[in-house]
mmCIF file of C-alpha atoms in Angstrom:
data_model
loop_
_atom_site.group_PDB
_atom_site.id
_atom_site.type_symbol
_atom_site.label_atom_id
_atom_site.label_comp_id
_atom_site.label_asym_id
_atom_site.label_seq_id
_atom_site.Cartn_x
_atom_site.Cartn_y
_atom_site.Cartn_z
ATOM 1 C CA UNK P 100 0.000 0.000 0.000
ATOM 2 C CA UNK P 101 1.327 3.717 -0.919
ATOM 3 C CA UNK P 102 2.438 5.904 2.162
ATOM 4 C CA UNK P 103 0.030 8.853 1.372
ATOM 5 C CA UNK P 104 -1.587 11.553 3.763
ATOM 6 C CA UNK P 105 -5.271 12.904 3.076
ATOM 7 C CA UNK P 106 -6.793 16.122 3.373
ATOM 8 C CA UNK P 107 -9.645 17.911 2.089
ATOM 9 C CA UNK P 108 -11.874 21.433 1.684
ATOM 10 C CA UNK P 109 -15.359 20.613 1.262
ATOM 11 C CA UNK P 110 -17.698 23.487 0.978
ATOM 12 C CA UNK P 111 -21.621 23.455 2.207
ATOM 13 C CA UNK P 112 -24.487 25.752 1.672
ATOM 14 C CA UNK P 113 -26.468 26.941 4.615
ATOM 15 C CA UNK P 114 -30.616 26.508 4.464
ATOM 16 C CA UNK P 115 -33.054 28.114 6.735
ATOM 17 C CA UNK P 116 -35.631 25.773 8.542
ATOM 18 C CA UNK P 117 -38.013 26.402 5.348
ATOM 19 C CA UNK P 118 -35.343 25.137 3.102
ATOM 20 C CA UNK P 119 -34.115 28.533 1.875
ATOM 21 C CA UNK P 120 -30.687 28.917 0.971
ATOM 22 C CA UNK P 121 -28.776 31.554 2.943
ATOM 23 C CA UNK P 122 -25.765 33.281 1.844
ATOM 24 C CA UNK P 123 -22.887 32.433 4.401
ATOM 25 C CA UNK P 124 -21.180 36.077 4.045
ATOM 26 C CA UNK P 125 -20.853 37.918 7.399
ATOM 27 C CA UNK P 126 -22.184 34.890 9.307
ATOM 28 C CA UNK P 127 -19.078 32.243 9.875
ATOM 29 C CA UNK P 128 -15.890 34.329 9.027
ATOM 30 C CA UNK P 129 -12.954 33.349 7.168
ATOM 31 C CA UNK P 130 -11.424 34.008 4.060
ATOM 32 C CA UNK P 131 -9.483 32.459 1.447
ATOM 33 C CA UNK P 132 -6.539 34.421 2.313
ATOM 34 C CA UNK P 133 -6.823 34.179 6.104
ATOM 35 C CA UNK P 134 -9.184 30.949 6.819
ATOM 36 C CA UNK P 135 -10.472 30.867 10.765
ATOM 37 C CA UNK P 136 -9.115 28.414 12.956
ATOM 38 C CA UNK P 137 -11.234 26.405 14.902
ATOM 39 C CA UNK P 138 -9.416 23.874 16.741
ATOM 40 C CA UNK P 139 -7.799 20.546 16.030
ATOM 41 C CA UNK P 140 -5.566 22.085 12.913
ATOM 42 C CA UNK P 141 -8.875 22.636 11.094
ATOM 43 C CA UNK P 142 -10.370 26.190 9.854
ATOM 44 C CA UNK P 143 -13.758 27.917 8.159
ATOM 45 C CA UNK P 144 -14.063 30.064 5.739
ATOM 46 C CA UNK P 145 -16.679 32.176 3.736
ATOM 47 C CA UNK P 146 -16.068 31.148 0.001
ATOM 48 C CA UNK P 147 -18.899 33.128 -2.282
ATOM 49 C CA UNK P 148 -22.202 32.232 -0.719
ATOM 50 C CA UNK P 149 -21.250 29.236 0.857
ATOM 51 C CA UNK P 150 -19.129 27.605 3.749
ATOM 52 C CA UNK P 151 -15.760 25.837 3.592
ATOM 53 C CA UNK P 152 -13.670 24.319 6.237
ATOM 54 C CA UNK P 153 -10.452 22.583 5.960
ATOM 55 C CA UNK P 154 -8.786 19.774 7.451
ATOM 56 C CA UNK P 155 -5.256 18.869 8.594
ATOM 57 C CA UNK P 156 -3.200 16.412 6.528
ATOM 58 C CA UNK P 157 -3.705 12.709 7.978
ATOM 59 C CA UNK P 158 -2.012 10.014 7.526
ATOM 60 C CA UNK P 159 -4.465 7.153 8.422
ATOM 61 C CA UNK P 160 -8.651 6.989 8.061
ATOM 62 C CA UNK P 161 -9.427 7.248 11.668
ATOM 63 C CA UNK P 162 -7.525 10.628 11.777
ATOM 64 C CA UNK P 163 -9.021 11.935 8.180
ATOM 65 C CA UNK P 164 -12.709 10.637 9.340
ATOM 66 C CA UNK P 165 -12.158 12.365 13.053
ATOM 67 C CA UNK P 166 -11.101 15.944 11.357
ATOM 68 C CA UNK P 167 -14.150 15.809 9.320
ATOM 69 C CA UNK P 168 -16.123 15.221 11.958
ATOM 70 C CA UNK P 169 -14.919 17.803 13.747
ATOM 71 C CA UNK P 170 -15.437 20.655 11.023
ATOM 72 C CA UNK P 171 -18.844 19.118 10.172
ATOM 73 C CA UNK P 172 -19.588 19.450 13.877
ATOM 74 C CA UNK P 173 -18.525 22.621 14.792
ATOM 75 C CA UNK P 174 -20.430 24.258 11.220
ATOM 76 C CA UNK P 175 -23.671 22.307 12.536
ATOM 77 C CA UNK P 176 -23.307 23.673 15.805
ATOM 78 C CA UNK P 177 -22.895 27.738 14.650
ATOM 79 C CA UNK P 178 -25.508 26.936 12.065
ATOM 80 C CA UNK P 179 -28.270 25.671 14.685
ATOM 81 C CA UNK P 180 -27.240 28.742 16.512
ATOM 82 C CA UNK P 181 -27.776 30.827 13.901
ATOM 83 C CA UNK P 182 -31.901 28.736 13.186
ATOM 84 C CA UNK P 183 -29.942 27.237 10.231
ATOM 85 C CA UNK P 184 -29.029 23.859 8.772
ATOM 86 C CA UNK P 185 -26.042 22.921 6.814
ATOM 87 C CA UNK P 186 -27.145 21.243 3.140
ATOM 88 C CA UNK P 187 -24.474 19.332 1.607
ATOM 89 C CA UNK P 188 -25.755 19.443 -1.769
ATOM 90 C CA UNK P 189 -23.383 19.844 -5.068
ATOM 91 C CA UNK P 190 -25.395 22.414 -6.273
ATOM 92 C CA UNK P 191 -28.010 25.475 -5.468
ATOM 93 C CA UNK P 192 -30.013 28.330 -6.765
ATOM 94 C CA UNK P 193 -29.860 31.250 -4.663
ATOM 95 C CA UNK P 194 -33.087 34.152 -4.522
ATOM 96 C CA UNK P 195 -31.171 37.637 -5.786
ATOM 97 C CA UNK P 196 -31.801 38.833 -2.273
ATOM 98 C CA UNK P 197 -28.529 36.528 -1.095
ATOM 99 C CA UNK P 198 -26.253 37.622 -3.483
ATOM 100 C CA UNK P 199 -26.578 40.901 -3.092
ATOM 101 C CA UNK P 200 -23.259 41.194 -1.649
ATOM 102 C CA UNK P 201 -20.159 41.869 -3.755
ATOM 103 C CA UNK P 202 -18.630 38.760 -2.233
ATOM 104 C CA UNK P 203 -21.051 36.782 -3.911
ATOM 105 C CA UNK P 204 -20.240 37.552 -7.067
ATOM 106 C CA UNK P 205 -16.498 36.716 -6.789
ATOM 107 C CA UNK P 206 -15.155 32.667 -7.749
ATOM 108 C CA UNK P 207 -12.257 31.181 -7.173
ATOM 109 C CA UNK P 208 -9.289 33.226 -9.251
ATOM 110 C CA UNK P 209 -6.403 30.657 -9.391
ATOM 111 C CA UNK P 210 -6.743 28.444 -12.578
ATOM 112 C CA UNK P 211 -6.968 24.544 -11.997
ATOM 113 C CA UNK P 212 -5.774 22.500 -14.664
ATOM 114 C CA UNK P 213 -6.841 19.015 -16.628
ATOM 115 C CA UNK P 214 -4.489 15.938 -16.226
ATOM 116 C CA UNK P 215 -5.841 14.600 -19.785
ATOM 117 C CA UNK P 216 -5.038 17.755 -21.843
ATOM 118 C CA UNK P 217 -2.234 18.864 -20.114
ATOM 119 C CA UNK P 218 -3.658 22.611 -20.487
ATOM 120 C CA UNK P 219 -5.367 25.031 -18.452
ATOM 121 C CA UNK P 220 -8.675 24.689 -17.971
ATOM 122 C CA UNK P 221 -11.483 27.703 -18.429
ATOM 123 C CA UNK P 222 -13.393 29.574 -16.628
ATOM 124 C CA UNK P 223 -16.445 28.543 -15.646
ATOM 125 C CA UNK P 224 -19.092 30.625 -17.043
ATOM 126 C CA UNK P 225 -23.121 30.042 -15.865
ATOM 127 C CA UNK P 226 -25.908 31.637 -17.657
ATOM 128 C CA UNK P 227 -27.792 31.133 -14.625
ATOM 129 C CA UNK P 228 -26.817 33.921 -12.606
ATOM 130 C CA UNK P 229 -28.248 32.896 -9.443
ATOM 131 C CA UNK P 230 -26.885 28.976 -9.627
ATOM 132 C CA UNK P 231 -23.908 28.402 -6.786
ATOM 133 C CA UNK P 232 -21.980 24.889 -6.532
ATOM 134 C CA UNK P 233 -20.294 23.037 -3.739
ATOM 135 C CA UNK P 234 -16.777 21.200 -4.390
ATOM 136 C CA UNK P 235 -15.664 18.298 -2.109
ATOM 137 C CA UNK P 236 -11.833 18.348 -3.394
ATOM 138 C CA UNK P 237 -8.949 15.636 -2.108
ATOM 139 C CA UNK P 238 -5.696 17.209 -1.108
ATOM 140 C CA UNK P 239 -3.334 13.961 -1.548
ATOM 141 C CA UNK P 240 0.059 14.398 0.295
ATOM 142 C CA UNK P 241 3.013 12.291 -2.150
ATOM 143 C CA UNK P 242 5.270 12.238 -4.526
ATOM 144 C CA UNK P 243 4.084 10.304 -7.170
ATOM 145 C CA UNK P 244 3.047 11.391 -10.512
ATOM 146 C CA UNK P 245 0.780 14.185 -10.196
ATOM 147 C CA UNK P 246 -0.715 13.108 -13.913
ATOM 148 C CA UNK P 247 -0.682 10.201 -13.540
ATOM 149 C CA UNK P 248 -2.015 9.994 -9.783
ATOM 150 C CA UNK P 249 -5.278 12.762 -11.225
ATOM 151 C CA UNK P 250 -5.806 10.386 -14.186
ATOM 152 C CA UNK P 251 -6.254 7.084 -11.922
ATOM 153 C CA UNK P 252 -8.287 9.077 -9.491
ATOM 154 C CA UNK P 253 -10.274 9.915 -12.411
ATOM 155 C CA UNK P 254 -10.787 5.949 -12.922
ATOM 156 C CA UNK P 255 -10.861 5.400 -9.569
ATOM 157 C CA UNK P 256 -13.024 8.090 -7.796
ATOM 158 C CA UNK P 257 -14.169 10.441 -10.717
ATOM 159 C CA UNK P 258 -16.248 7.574 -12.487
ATOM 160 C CA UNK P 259 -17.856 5.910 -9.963
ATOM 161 C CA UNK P 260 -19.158 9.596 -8.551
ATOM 162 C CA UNK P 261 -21.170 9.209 -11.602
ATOM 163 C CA UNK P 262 -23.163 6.966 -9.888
ATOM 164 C CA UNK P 263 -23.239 7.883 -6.387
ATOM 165 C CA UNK P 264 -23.623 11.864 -6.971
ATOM 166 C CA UNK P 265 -26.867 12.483 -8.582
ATOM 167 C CA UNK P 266 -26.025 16.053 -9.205
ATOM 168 C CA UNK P 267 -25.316 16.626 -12.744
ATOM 169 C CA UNK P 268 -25.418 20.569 -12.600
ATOM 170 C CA UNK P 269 -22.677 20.771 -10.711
ATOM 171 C CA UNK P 270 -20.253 19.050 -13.620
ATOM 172 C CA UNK P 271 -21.720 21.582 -16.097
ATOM 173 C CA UNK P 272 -19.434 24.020 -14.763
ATOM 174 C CA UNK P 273 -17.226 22.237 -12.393
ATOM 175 C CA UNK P 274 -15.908 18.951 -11.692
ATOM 176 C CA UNK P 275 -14.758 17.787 -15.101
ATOM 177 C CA UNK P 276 -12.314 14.908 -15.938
ATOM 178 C CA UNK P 277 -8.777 15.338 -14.875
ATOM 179 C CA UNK P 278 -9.566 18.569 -12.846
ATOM 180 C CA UNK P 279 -6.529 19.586 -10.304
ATOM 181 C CA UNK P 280 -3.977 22.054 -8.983
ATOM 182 C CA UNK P 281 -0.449 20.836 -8.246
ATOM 183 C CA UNK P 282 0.748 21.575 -4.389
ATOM 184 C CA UNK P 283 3.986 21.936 -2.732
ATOM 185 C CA UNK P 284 3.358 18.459 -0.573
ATOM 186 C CA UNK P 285 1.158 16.848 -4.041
ATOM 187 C CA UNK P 286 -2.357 17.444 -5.665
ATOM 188 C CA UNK P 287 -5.456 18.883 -4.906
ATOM 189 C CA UNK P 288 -7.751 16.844 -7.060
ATOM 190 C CA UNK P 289 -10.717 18.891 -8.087
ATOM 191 C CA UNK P 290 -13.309 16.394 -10.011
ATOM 192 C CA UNK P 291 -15.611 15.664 -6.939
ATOM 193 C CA UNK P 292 -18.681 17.325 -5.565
ATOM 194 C CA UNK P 293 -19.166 17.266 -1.457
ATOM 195 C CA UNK P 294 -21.918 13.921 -1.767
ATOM 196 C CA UNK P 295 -19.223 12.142 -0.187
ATOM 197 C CA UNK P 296 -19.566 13.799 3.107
ATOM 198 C CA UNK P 297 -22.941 12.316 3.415
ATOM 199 C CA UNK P 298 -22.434 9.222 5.139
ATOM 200 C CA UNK P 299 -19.175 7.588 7.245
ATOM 201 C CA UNK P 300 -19.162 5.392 4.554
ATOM 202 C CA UNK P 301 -19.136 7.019 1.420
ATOM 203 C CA UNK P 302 -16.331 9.550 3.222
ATOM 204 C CA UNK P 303 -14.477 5.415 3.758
ATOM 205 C CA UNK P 304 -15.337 5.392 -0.082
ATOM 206 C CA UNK P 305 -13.202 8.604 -0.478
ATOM 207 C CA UNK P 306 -10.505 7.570 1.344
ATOM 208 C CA UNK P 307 -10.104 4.105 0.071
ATOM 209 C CA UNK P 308 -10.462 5.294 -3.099
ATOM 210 C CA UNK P 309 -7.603 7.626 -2.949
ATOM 211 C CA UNK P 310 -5.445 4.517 -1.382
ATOM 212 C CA UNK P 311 -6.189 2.743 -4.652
ATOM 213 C CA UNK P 312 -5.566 5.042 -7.127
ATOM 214 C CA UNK P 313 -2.019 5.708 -5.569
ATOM 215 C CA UNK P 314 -1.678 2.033 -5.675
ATOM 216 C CA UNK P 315 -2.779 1.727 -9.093
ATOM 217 C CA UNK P 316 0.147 4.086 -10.382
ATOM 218 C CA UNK P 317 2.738 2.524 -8.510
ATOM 219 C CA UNK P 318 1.825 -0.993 -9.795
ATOM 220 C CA UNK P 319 2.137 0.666 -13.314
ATOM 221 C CA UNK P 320 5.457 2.203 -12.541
ATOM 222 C CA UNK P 321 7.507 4.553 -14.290
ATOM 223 C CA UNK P 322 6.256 3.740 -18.075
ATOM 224 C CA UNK P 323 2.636 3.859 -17.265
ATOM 225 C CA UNK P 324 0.657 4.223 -20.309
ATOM 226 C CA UNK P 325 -2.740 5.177 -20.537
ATOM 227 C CA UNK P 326 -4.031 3.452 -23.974
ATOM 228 C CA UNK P 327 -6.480 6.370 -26.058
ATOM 229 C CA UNK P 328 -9.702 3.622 -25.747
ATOM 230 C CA UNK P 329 -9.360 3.902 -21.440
ATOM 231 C CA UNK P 330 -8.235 7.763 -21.636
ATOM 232 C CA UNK P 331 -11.403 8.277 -23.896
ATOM 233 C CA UNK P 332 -13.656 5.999 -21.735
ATOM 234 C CA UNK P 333 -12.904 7.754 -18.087
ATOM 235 C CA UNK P 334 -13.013 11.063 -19.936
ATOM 236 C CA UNK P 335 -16.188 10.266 -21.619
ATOM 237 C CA UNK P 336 -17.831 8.694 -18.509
ATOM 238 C CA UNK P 337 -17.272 11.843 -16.100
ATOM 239 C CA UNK P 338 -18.195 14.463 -18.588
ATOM 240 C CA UNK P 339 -20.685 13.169 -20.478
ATOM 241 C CA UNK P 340 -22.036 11.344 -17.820
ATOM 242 C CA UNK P 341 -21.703 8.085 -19.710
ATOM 243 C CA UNK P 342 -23.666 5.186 -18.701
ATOM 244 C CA UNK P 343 -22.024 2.759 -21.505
ATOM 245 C CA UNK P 344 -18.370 3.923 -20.685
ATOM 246 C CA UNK P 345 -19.101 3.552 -17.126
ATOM 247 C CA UNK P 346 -20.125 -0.104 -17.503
ATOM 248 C CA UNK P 347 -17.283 -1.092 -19.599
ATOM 249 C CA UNK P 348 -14.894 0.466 -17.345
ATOM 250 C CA UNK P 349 -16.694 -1.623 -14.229
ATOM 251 C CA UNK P 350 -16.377 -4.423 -15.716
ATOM 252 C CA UNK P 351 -12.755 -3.925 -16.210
ATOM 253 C CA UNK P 352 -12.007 -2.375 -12.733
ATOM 254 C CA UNK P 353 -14.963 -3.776 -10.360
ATOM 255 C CA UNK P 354 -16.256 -0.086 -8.857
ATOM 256 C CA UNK P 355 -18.223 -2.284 -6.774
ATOM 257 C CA UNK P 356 -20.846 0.797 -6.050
#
């Protein structure tokens, strides 16, 4: 098994107890630039309408499960404080009256990347003003391949979300194949929407997942080629939301969801 350490930065929308969504600006605190802390190495911040906290780096399951916990819990706790609920849905349309503010108006500025083009990816751009989306991104601490790594969590993680998530709104925009940002300690991989925060055992999905790809690559080694036919499949099962490529690919690689 690959030595690896796991962290993450899943954001959540807040809902009144009607089931409104609530912009989180002014209410939790935090920034990009200067997140909160909160305790235990984790942190909040305000990211456009919604809420984000961040975890540590851990090196085994109990400690990546027990951070999450811990942010999840304390964000519950100042929500119900506040008559509020956290939603952890992938995607939301807020009333103009909650993005009134010029914070919610402002995305994420530094560029991510795809693994499968080797290029830059675009900006998102929504025609539907008033749509919001929630990420549930993978920081992986190693040194292995960070293409390589991306594409087999791709295979790994990225497909099978196509089945587990049913959010498709969310990829419109976000979440496409081979989406990442390189880090100083590895990659942040980008593809994933926060549905995996919705049970203890899809967030064991996450983390076993990871484990998997990493030991995927290293099985591969050095001259690991990805053959156009599985490049195209992964790519076209993610984007395109591909039921055919998906079941090819299971049968090959036994998702097991």
């Amino acid at each position: 098994m690959s030595k690896f350490t796991l962290g993450c930065d899943p954001e959540l929308f807040l809902m009144d107890t009607e089931g409104k969504y609530l912009s989180s600006i002014g209410l939790i605190g935090g920034s990009k630039e200067i997140p909160a802390p909160i305790g235990e190495g984790c942190s909040v911040q305000e990211d456009n309408v919604a809420v984000e906290f961040n975890i540590p780096p851990a090196d085994s399951f109990e400690k990546f499960k027990a951070s999450i916990d811990y942010g999840m819990k304390y964000l519950e706790q100042r929500a119900a404080a506040m008559k509020m609920k956290l939603a952890i849905h992938a995607s939301a349309e807020f009333t103009p009256d909650q993005l009134k503010h010029p914070s919610a108006k402002v995305f994420g500025c530094d560029p991510d990347f795809n693994a499968w083009t080797i290029q830059r990816n675009p900006r998102p751009h929504a025609t539907n003003k008033a749509l919001r989306s929630c990420g549930g991104h993978i920081h992986v601490g190693t040194d292995t391949n960070h293409i390589h790594l991306v594409r087999a969590m791709d295979l790994f993680l990225g497909c099978p979300s196509t089945v587990l998530d049913s959010d498709t709104t969310r990829r419109k925009l976000y979440g496409k194949a081979g989406c990442y940002r390189d880090k100083p300690y590895g990659v942040e991989y980008r593809t994933l929407s926060n549905f995996w925060l919705q049970s203890a055992e899809l967030i064991q999905w996450a983390y076993d997942q990871t484990s998997k790809a990493l030991d995927y690559v290293a099985s591969k080694g050095e001259d690991i080629k990805w053959a156009p036919e599985l490049a195209g499949k992964i790519q076209s099962c993610i984007n395109n939301n591909d039921r055919d490529a998906y079941m090819l690919l299971d049968e090959e690689f036994n998702f097991g969801v």
